[in-house]
XYZ file of C-alpha atoms in Angstrom:
616
model
C 0.000 0.000 0.000
C 1.256 3.495 -0.831
C 2.056 5.502 2.305
C 2.110 9.256 2.773
C 4.861 10.746 4.935
C 5.675 14.238 6.145
C 8.577 15.913 7.900
C 7.789 19.459 9.048
C 10.763 21.505 10.248
C 10.332 24.969 11.746
C 13.089 26.826 13.610
C 12.481 30.005 15.622
C 15.492 30.103 17.954
C 18.815 29.890 16.125
C 22.150 29.854 17.906
C 23.865 32.287 15.518
C 21.056 33.856 13.458
C 18.457 36.392 14.504
C 15.425 34.559 15.927
C 12.322 34.101 13.795
C 8.774 34.547 15.050
C 6.576 32.180 13.046
C 8.680 29.321 11.662
C 7.685 26.910 14.412
C 4.003 27.793 14.028
C 4.370 27.237 10.269
C 5.657 23.690 10.740
C 3.094 22.834 13.395
C 0.186 24.067 11.247
C 1.363 22.124 8.189
C 1.727 18.969 10.246
C -1.737 19.438 11.808
C -3.351 19.969 8.401
C -1.789 16.826 6.954
C -2.924 14.716 9.905
C -6.370 16.114 10.676
C -7.550 17.164 7.228
C -5.439 15.474 4.571
C -5.592 11.984 6.069
C -1.902 11.331 6.762
C -1.267 8.747 9.476
C -0.139 10.554 12.661
C 2.860 8.264 13.087
C 3.982 9.154 9.543
C 4.011 12.921 10.209
C 7.144 14.008 12.078
C 7.653 17.444 13.630
C 11.039 19.041 14.306
C 10.990 22.414 16.121
C 12.722 24.016 19.095
C 10.077 22.599 21.448
C 8.787 19.484 19.663
C 8.588 16.267 21.725
C 11.043 13.403 21.081
C 10.544 11.110 18.120
C 10.400 7.770 19.840
C 13.475 7.783 22.042
C 15.354 10.299 19.933
C 15.537 14.067 20.169
C 13.549 16.008 17.575
C 15.672 19.137 17.897
C 16.212 20.420 14.334
C 19.997 20.277 14.355
C 21.963 19.001 11.365
C 22.757 15.589 12.832
C 19.150 14.870 13.857
C 17.672 15.943 10.513
C 20.088 13.900 8.411
C 19.949 10.834 10.644
C 16.129 10.910 10.613
C 16.075 11.013 6.816
C 18.627 8.221 6.610
C 16.716 6.059 9.073
C 13.404 6.525 7.276
C 15.007 5.784 3.895
C 16.716 2.663 5.186
C 13.832 1.221 7.176
C 10.398 2.557 6.303
C 10.101 4.266 2.934
C 9.106 2.148 -0.040
C 9.255 3.068 -3.718
C 6.157 5.037 -4.803
C 5.552 6.358 -1.263
C 4.913 10.109 -0.983
C 6.846 12.568 1.190
C 6.149 16.179 2.144
C 9.370 17.821 3.321
C 8.484 21.237 4.751
C 11.154 23.616 6.014
C 10.604 27.052 7.541
C 13.796 28.785 8.576
C 16.943 30.368 7.194
C 18.404 29.461 3.837
C 21.856 30.470 2.616
C 23.610 30.580 -0.736
C 27.349 30.031 -0.418
C 29.554 29.953 -3.523
C 26.452 29.428 -5.703
C 25.259 26.456 -3.639
C 22.075 26.530 -1.569
C 21.995 25.367 2.048
C 19.227 24.950 4.620
C 20.405 26.170 7.996
C 19.617 23.965 11.019
C 19.400 25.307 14.553
C 23.189 25.386 14.942
C 23.884 26.855 11.507
C 26.755 29.362 11.378
C 26.701 32.059 8.667
C 30.529 32.109 8.794
C 30.851 28.318 8.368
C 28.087 27.473 5.936
C 29.421 24.227 4.339
C 30.333 22.759 7.734
C 27.130 23.664 9.592
C 24.466 23.865 6.837
C 22.571 21.129 5.018
C 23.624 21.089 1.364
C 20.455 21.084 -0.729
C 22.046 19.257 -3.683
C 23.118 16.334 -1.514
C 19.745 16.302 0.234
C 17.731 16.217 -2.991
C 19.956 13.604 -4.630
C 19.671 11.370 -1.571
C 15.889 11.650 -1.629
C 15.814 10.857 -5.328
C 17.832 7.682 -4.754
C 15.120 6.329 -2.436
C 12.618 6.208 -5.302
C 9.817 7.921 -3.355
C 7.722 10.817 -4.673
C 8.918 13.985 -2.954
C 7.289 17.399 -2.568
C 9.706 19.996 -1.189
C 8.169 23.107 0.389
C 10.723 25.680 1.532
C 9.668 28.892 3.321
C 13.193 30.288 3.305
C 14.307 33.439 5.123
C 17.513 35.242 4.276
C 19.805 36.609 6.983
C 20.089 40.383 6.772
C 23.498 41.970 7.270
C 25.659 38.833 7.052
C 27.795 37.247 4.350
C 24.996 34.693 4.088
C 22.655 37.439 2.851
C 22.750 36.329 -0.793
C 19.982 35.274 -3.190
C 19.007 31.723 -2.329
C 16.764 29.340 -4.258
C 18.118 29.347 -7.805
C 20.031 26.101 -7.326
C 16.975 24.497 -5.717
C 14.891 25.440 -8.754
C 17.467 24.079 -11.192
C 17.916 20.852 -9.230
C 14.170 20.286 -8.992
C 13.891 20.623 -12.770
C 16.893 18.361 -13.368
C 15.708 15.666 -10.963
C 12.033 16.068 -11.901
C 11.138 16.641 -8.261
C 8.159 18.681 -7.065
C 9.228 21.848 -5.258
C 7.660 25.066 -3.995
C 9.829 27.947 -2.750
C 8.377 30.889 -0.850
C 9.757 33.607 -3.136
C 11.919 34.353 -6.145
C 15.696 34.102 -5.518
C 16.074 37.893 -5.621
C 13.171 38.474 -3.217
C 12.830 38.130 0.568
C 10.382 36.033 2.549
C 8.626 37.833 5.383
C 6.679 36.891 8.494
C 3.508 38.426 9.918
C 2.869 38.404 13.655
C -0.718 39.384 12.861
C -1.191 36.236 10.783
C 0.975 34.120 13.035
C 2.787 32.721 9.987
C 5.097 33.672 7.185
C 3.124 35.201 4.310
C 3.885 32.228 2.058
C 2.882 29.615 4.631
C -0.236 31.616 5.470
C -1.206 31.519 1.785
C -0.352 27.815 1.627
C -2.546 27.011 4.633
C -5.400 29.102 3.228
C -5.125 27.270 -0.085
C -5.073 23.845 1.534
C -7.882 24.610 4.000
C -10.179 25.747 1.200
C -9.624 22.570 -0.815
C -7.576 24.237 -3.574
C -4.399 22.230 -3.027
C -5.304 18.658 -3.918
C -4.110 19.116 -7.499
C -0.548 20.411 -7.979
C -1.273 22.942 -10.772
C -4.184 24.334 -8.751
C -1.980 24.663 -5.693
C 0.712 26.451 -7.694
C -1.769 28.822 -9.372
C -3.535 29.755 -6.172
C -0.279 30.313 -4.248
C 1.038 32.535 -7.038
C -2.146 34.581 -6.805
C -2.718 34.695 -3.047
C 0.817 35.216 -1.647
C 1.496 38.628 -3.255
C -2.081 39.682 -2.457
C -1.464 38.938 1.216
C 1.769 40.942 1.158
C 0.019 43.908 -0.425
C -2.877 43.681 2.000
C -0.500 43.925 4.965
C 1.675 46.622 3.374
C 4.774 44.436 3.059
C 7.155 43.871 0.110
C 5.666 41.496 -2.419
C 7.002 37.957 -2.683
C 6.143 35.582 -5.518
C 6.432 31.831 -4.916
C 8.293 29.595 -7.380
C 6.836 26.182 -8.214
C 8.481 23.328 -10.121
C 5.932 20.764 -11.303
C 7.553 17.526 -12.545
C 6.226 15.465 -15.410
C 4.186 13.383 -14.899
C 2.447 15.475 -12.261
C 2.637 13.800 -8.841
C -0.295 13.097 -6.555
C 0.541 15.319 -3.593
C -2.298 14.347 -1.225
C -4.251 11.140 -0.620
C -7.179 10.760 -3.062
C -10.569 11.949 -1.897
C -14.039 10.537 -2.437
C -17.369 12.302 -2.137
C -20.316 11.236 0.010
C -23.302 11.872 -2.269
C -25.740 12.162 0.635
C -23.888 14.781 2.661
C -21.554 16.304 0.044
C -18.735 15.796 2.525
C -15.222 14.864 1.590
C -14.333 11.355 2.777
C -10.748 10.148 3.039
C -9.746 6.622 2.089
C -10.446 4.073 4.792
C -6.830 3.002 5.049
C -5.742 6.511 6.089
C -7.913 6.448 9.250
C -8.746 10.107 8.662
C -11.623 12.110 10.066
C -14.491 12.933 7.721
C -14.486 16.684 7.340
C -15.487 19.339 4.829
C -12.826 21.874 3.938
C -13.879 25.429 4.934
C -14.473 27.926 2.115
C -12.384 30.982 1.367
C -14.458 33.581 3.162
C -14.635 37.380 3.340
C -11.447 38.383 1.607
C -11.661 42.032 0.672
C -8.539 41.643 -1.459
C -10.090 38.918 -3.654
C -12.444 40.417 -6.185
C -15.438 38.880 -7.932
C -13.373 38.815 -11.121
C -10.601 36.880 -9.352
C -13.141 34.373 -8.073
C -14.591 33.929 -11.541
C -11.099 33.396 -12.964
C -10.321 30.742 -10.386
C -13.636 28.960 -10.887
C -13.162 28.915 -14.650
C -9.628 27.563 -14.445
C -10.074 25.120 -11.591
C -9.618 21.436 -12.314
C -12.338 18.821 -11.960
C -10.808 17.707 -8.663
C -10.862 21.250 -7.284
C -14.459 21.732 -8.363
C -15.383 18.485 -6.633
C -13.708 19.605 -3.451
C -15.723 22.806 -3.439
C -19.211 21.221 -3.657
C -19.612 21.474 0.086
C -19.000 25.239 -0.005
C -20.971 26.255 -3.120
C -23.646 27.998 -1.089
C -21.102 30.246 0.652
C -20.693 33.588 -1.193
C -17.659 35.857 -0.966
C -18.666 39.058 0.852
C -16.458 41.811 -0.479
C -17.392 44.139 2.357
C -16.260 41.672 5.048
C -13.028 42.030 6.943
C -12.518 38.705 8.733
C -8.855 38.178 9.548
C -7.000 35.514 7.631
C -5.592 34.187 10.873
C -9.099 33.077 11.881
C -9.323 30.873 8.805
C -5.831 29.540 9.399
C -6.846 28.435 12.895
C -9.831 26.383 11.750
C -7.644 23.270 11.747
C -9.322 20.448 13.645
C -7.842 19.607 17.012
C -8.338 16.665 19.271
C -6.753 15.237 22.423
C -5.050 12.638 20.253
C -3.048 15.365 18.519
C -1.087 16.009 21.694
C -0.247 12.389 22.240
C 2.441 10.266 20.635
C 1.807 9.974 16.919
C 5.494 10.588 16.273
C 7.062 7.266 17.232
C 9.516 5.702 14.779
C 10.139 2.000 15.451
C 13.778 1.296 16.252
C 16.181 0.876 13.360
C 16.610 -2.839 12.732
C 18.331 -3.028 9.397
C 21.420 -1.592 7.836
C 21.211 1.342 5.469
C 19.689 0.007 2.310
C 17.988 1.527 -0.672
C 14.662 0.127 -1.904
C 14.618 -1.304 -5.363
C 12.961 0.833 -8.014
C 12.259 -2.017 -10.349
C 8.673 -2.382 -11.424
C 6.876 -5.687 -11.398
C 6.444 -7.410 -14.758
C 3.868 -10.091 -15.511
C 5.263 -13.622 -15.399
C 4.477 -14.356 -19.030
C 6.369 -11.248 -20.157
C 9.342 -12.185 -17.996
C 9.331 -15.687 -19.504
C 9.355 -14.333 -23.060
C 11.992 -11.669 -22.363
C 14.362 -13.792 -20.321
C 13.749 -17.006 -22.250
C 14.321 -15.426 -25.627
C 17.239 -13.358 -24.360
C 18.853 -16.413 -22.799
C 18.655 -18.376 -26.049
C 20.294 -15.547 -27.992
C 23.044 -15.115 -25.396
C 23.748 -18.867 -25.232
C 24.006 -19.006 -29.011
C 26.433 -16.068 -29.128
C 28.589 -17.498 -26.351
C 28.697 -20.918 -28.017
C 29.766 -19.386 -31.336
C 32.418 -17.291 -29.647
C 33.815 -20.230 -27.674
C 33.992 -22.468 -30.740
C 35.921 -19.847 -32.676
C 38.267 -18.940 -29.838
C 38.466 -22.146 -27.792
C 42.261 -22.279 -27.787
C 42.951 -18.832 -26.427
C 39.808 -17.871 -24.581
C 40.099 -17.440 -20.811
C 37.019 -15.819 -19.341
C 38.497 -14.679 -16.044
C 41.602 -13.128 -17.624
C 39.479 -11.527 -20.318
C 37.288 -9.896 -17.651
C 40.296 -8.602 -15.751
C 41.818 -7.157 -18.894
C 38.674 -5.146 -19.560
C 38.570 -3.913 -15.977
C 42.267 -2.995 -15.762
C 42.231 -1.043 -19.003
C 40.349 1.747 -17.231
C 42.046 3.185 -14.159
C 40.318 6.555 -13.853
C 37.044 7.003 -11.907
C 33.971 6.445 -14.090
C 32.510 9.525 -15.744
C 29.370 9.986 -17.767
C 30.555 10.695 -21.309
C 28.593 12.863 -23.727
C 27.192 9.682 -25.211
C 26.155 6.239 -24.053
C 26.433 3.131 -26.188
C 23.163 2.375 -27.871
C 21.469 -0.761 -26.549
C 19.096 -3.043 -28.343
C 16.260 -1.853 -26.147
C 16.953 1.826 -26.761
C 14.155 3.679 -28.455
C 16.724 5.728 -30.373
C 17.183 2.726 -32.640
C 13.526 2.253 -33.407
C 13.209 4.488 -36.477
C 12.845 2.507 -39.671
C 13.419 4.044 -43.082
C 12.637 3.142 -46.675
C 15.975 2.419 -48.344
C 15.024 3.719 -51.817
C 18.467 4.911 -52.848
C 17.378 6.374 -56.202
C 14.695 8.632 -54.740
C 16.972 9.587 -51.902
C 19.820 10.574 -54.216
C 17.422 12.553 -56.381
C 16.169 14.457 -53.331
C 19.746 15.244 -52.263
C 20.528 16.523 -55.780
C 17.517 18.815 -55.568
C 18.901 20.190 -52.311
C 22.237 20.925 -53.985
C 20.463 22.787 -56.780
C 18.895 25.034 -54.117
C 22.298 25.451 -52.366
C 20.934 23.619 -49.329
C 22.742 21.020 -47.198
C 21.282 17.587 -46.431
C 22.852 17.521 -42.944
C 21.206 20.737 -41.773
C 17.650 20.255 -40.461
C 16.732 23.879 -41.119
C 17.773 23.508 -44.781
C 15.643 20.378 -45.120
C 12.682 22.202 -43.601
C 13.180 25.067 -46.053
C 13.253 22.642 -48.985
C 10.030 20.992 -47.768
C 8.332 24.380 -47.528
C 9.310 25.226 -51.094
C 8.127 21.871 -52.445
C 4.786 22.223 -50.693
C 4.076 25.356 -52.718
C 4.001 23.357 -55.972
C 0.342 22.981 -57.045
C -1.156 19.482 -57.002
C -2.013 19.695 -60.721
C 1.560 20.582 -61.674
C 3.663 17.988 -63.566
C 6.302 18.488 -60.849
C 3.910 17.588 -58.036
C 4.694 13.859 -57.938
C 8.437 14.476 -57.839
C 7.937 17.116 -55.153
C 6.036 14.671 -52.935
C 8.776 12.070 -53.322
C 11.349 14.704 -52.367
C 9.329 15.741 -49.321
C 9.160 12.106 -48.216
C 12.937 11.734 -48.585
C 13.677 15.028 -46.821
C 11.457 14.070 -43.879
C 13.346 10.793 -43.739
C 16.645 12.698 -43.601
C 15.323 14.889 -40.781
C 14.428 11.840 -38.723
C 17.818 10.263 -39.405
C 19.543 13.409 -38.142
C 17.309 13.434 -35.068
C 18.085 9.771 -34.433
C 21.832 10.451 -34.533
C 21.424 13.286 -32.069
C 19.393 11.101 -29.725
C 22.015 8.346 -29.897
C 24.535 10.953 -28.743
C 22.156 11.760 -25.858
C 21.483 15.249 -27.247
C 17.820 14.727 -26.473
C 16.648 18.335 -26.558
C 18.259 18.854 -29.958
C 16.876 15.560 -31.272
C 13.358 16.416 -30.167
C 13.576 19.894 -31.701
C 14.793 18.378 -34.968
C 11.990 15.796 -35.101
C 9.437 18.517 -34.345
C 10.292 20.121 -37.686
C 8.035 17.475 -39.210
C 4.500 18.841 -38.851
C 1.174 17.116 -39.290
C 1.131 18.281 -42.912
C 4.098 16.111 -43.837
C 4.872 12.395 -44.203
C 6.362 10.522 -41.227
C 4.576 12.846 -38.772
C 3.175 9.964 -36.717
C 6.570 8.299 -36.632
C 8.193 11.560 -35.521
C 5.687 12.022 -32.704
C 6.276 8.467 -31.545
C 10.036 8.830 -31.217
C 9.680 12.276 -29.635
C 7.689 10.728 -26.777
C 10.265 7.959 -26.404
C 13.146 10.424 -26.370
C 11.403 12.524 -23.751
C 11.239 9.457 -21.514
C 14.840 8.542 -22.301
C 15.982 12.081 -21.482
C 14.339 11.875 -18.079
C 15.851 8.436 -17.463
C 19.262 9.682 -18.603
C 19.254 12.492 -16.030
C 17.881 10.211 -13.336
C 20.502 7.502 -13.897
C 23.311 10.016 -14.167
C 22.272 11.469 -10.815
C 21.928 7.987 -9.349
C 25.469 7.021 -10.332
C 26.807 10.326 -9.015
C 25.031 9.669 -5.724
C 26.504 6.165 -5.587
C 30.006 7.513 -6.241
C 29.549 10.110 -3.496
C 28.964 7.336 -0.961
C 32.499 5.998 -1.346
C 35.042 6.665 1.380
C 38.527 5.533 0.270
C 39.882 2.485 2.100
C 36.441 1.632 3.519
C 35.252 -1.505 1.746
C 31.702 -1.263 3.066
C 31.186 2.066 1.273
C 32.143 0.478 -2.062
C 29.629 -2.282 -1.381
C 26.941 0.267 -0.608
C 27.749 2.229 -3.770
C 27.408 -0.967 -5.811
C 23.952 -1.610 -4.364
C 22.834 1.881 -5.396
C 24.361 1.643 -8.895
C 22.620 -1.722 -9.436
C 19.324 0.169 -9.574
C 20.245 1.315 -13.097
C 18.597 -1.410 -15.114
C 19.722 -3.106 -18.298
C 18.537 -1.297 -21.419
C 18.414 2.111 -19.710
C 20.742 4.989 -20.640
C 23.849 4.730 -18.499
C 23.609 1.006 -17.765
C 27.036 0.258 -19.270
C 28.633 3.058 -17.239
C 27.024 1.720 -14.087
C 28.333 -1.773 -14.810
C 31.842 -0.419 -15.367
C 31.702 1.366 -12.023
C 30.312 -1.698 -10.262
C 33.129 -3.892 -11.570
C 35.792 -1.339 -10.668
C 34.410 -0.977 -7.155
C 34.271 -4.750 -6.696
C 37.934 -4.985 -7.725
C 38.735 -2.244 -5.214
C 37.052 -4.231 -2.423
C 39.120 -7.291 -3.362
C 42.322 -5.198 -3.433
C 41.584 -3.982 0.089
C 41.006 -7.569 1.203
C 44.305 -8.693 -0.336
C 46.111 -5.833 1.369
C 44.799 -6.916 4.759
C 45.656 -10.550 4.065
C 49.226 -9.505 3.175
C 49.460 -7.994 6.666
C 48.426 -11.321 8.183
C 44.964 -10.137 9.232
C 43.081 -12.998 7.597
C 39.839 -12.531 9.557
C 39.466 -8.963 8.364
C 40.543 -9.949 4.848
C 37.851 -12.639 4.685
C 35.183 -10.280 5.985
C 36.244 -7.678 3.410
C 36.249 -10.112 0.485
C 32.773 -11.273 1.484
C 31.550 -7.754 0.609
C 32.195 -8.378 -3.099
C 28.693 -8.857 -4.587
C 27.899 -11.949 -6.593
C 27.037 -10.039 -9.767
C 30.527 -8.544 -10.204
C 33.593 -9.795 -12.089
C 35.653 -9.936 -8.898
C 33.257 -12.313 -7.169
C 34.893 -15.595 -8.233
C 38.363 -14.359 -7.314
C 37.042 -13.153 -3.977
C 35.546 -16.561 -3.226
C 38.803 -18.308 -4.178
C 40.725 -15.925 -1.926
C 38.375 -16.555 0.985
C 38.932 -20.309 0.732
C 42.716 -19.821 0.590
C 42.732 -17.456 3.567
C 40.521 -19.822 5.552
C 43.195 -22.503 5.180
C 46.027 -20.112 6.013
C 44.164 -18.856 9.092
C 43.803 -22.422 10.373
């Protein structure tokens, strides 16, 4: 079953920054909404503030060690692929040497890398877990310190690169502000208002309403305007548990498995700064889900003459005695740090066809190779030769080798050499080049102007067909070089008026998926490499386990396999070094860390047997 998780961090009292007034209230209100209105399980919603109770037997103080260890423990023990996580942070953010950091309670503006939480590392670690993440950062900037620099640009770029949902309280060049009258930061106040009125169950709706309401709130309270930034990944994530509607009472009912309380979201009432035109715009542009959520409040009309304080609406969150009890316990950590597999389940019959057919092909190739090279072939030496040829750390090159499963190889063309050559000659007559997509598009446009009743029409259509074919071939080459954006732009030159349009649209969709997978796998391998601590064999083993998540047929698989084999050889080298020092017990334990899927596994097993005898 898919689980929804939340970590709400709000820090008022910093050790070395000016204290904030509303960050703790921000985190508490977000946590209360998710539990009492959104249907999150209480034990899955964790609060970290200056005064929050312990999480199980551990302190919930929002210092760097506690935050990172909590994330690591959840990732290793509880989170499963396809789970959902809200990570909310209200506090100071710092940009240091063009890198963004979240500042925990002990953050030092003069020692940012040592005391801050690096956002890049945080986001990459979350991406490795395979869960769906929504980052919500209400970031304040420290006035009058060297940490007073625009913060947020790297977060935005990373969220786009990793295809991770993110909402930041303001533009990088703007400042986030708090309001003691509202009891919250302006951004969080707008976020709570949006969620409480049922506008936030669909990500685009949430983004649109926040972009509208946050600056309005700032203007209403005579404060500098701040405009939130939202990054919506593709496909759009489900950010809250699905809702159902009780037809008899028009009340919103949460799924039974979430153990949530049946409750109708309150309407957006009496806002003198929201005009009738604004309401009409929102109603017209709201999604079906948002419209459904508002059925219970259709009879409530916005009274433009009213002046009810926004803080009253923000405090309509349901409360109960249970909210002050427990609900934050994390069972003790029982397993080592592991990363859940991201592989999807495949029907048995498909697995049989894929693996059965693949096995037959592989066996045939191996048999042929062995027969032709039986006198000189030595598998183990051959493997070592490949591994030892590369001594530098693995890097992602501009291109990956094309695999049989790659969609970049799925364009088929009509090999009519005569028509093709004729079309290329026509290009030369027009002083156009067959290897330039823009020239091919220009030639197509000229040929399309020839009337259908012209004697040249038939030849023109053949040329158009050949030129479209050339465009797709160029796009295919670009995609094989992992220049996905360029390949897609090239294929898009073929419009619905031209031949091969359907084929172009098909490969464009495939390349879009490949581009996303390329970035994801590149980040995954970088994250695996970052885990390695030289001379610590266990870190190489852990890196291998992460890199193994890059599956065969995906962009970057060969690079991952190269890294895995190199790391396995490094583990074996460390084991041999310890055996040479006479420490056979440690050497055996080290060699046992070489995974079975690597080229060093057989040598490691042989070494273990030899060292067992020497030890005795």
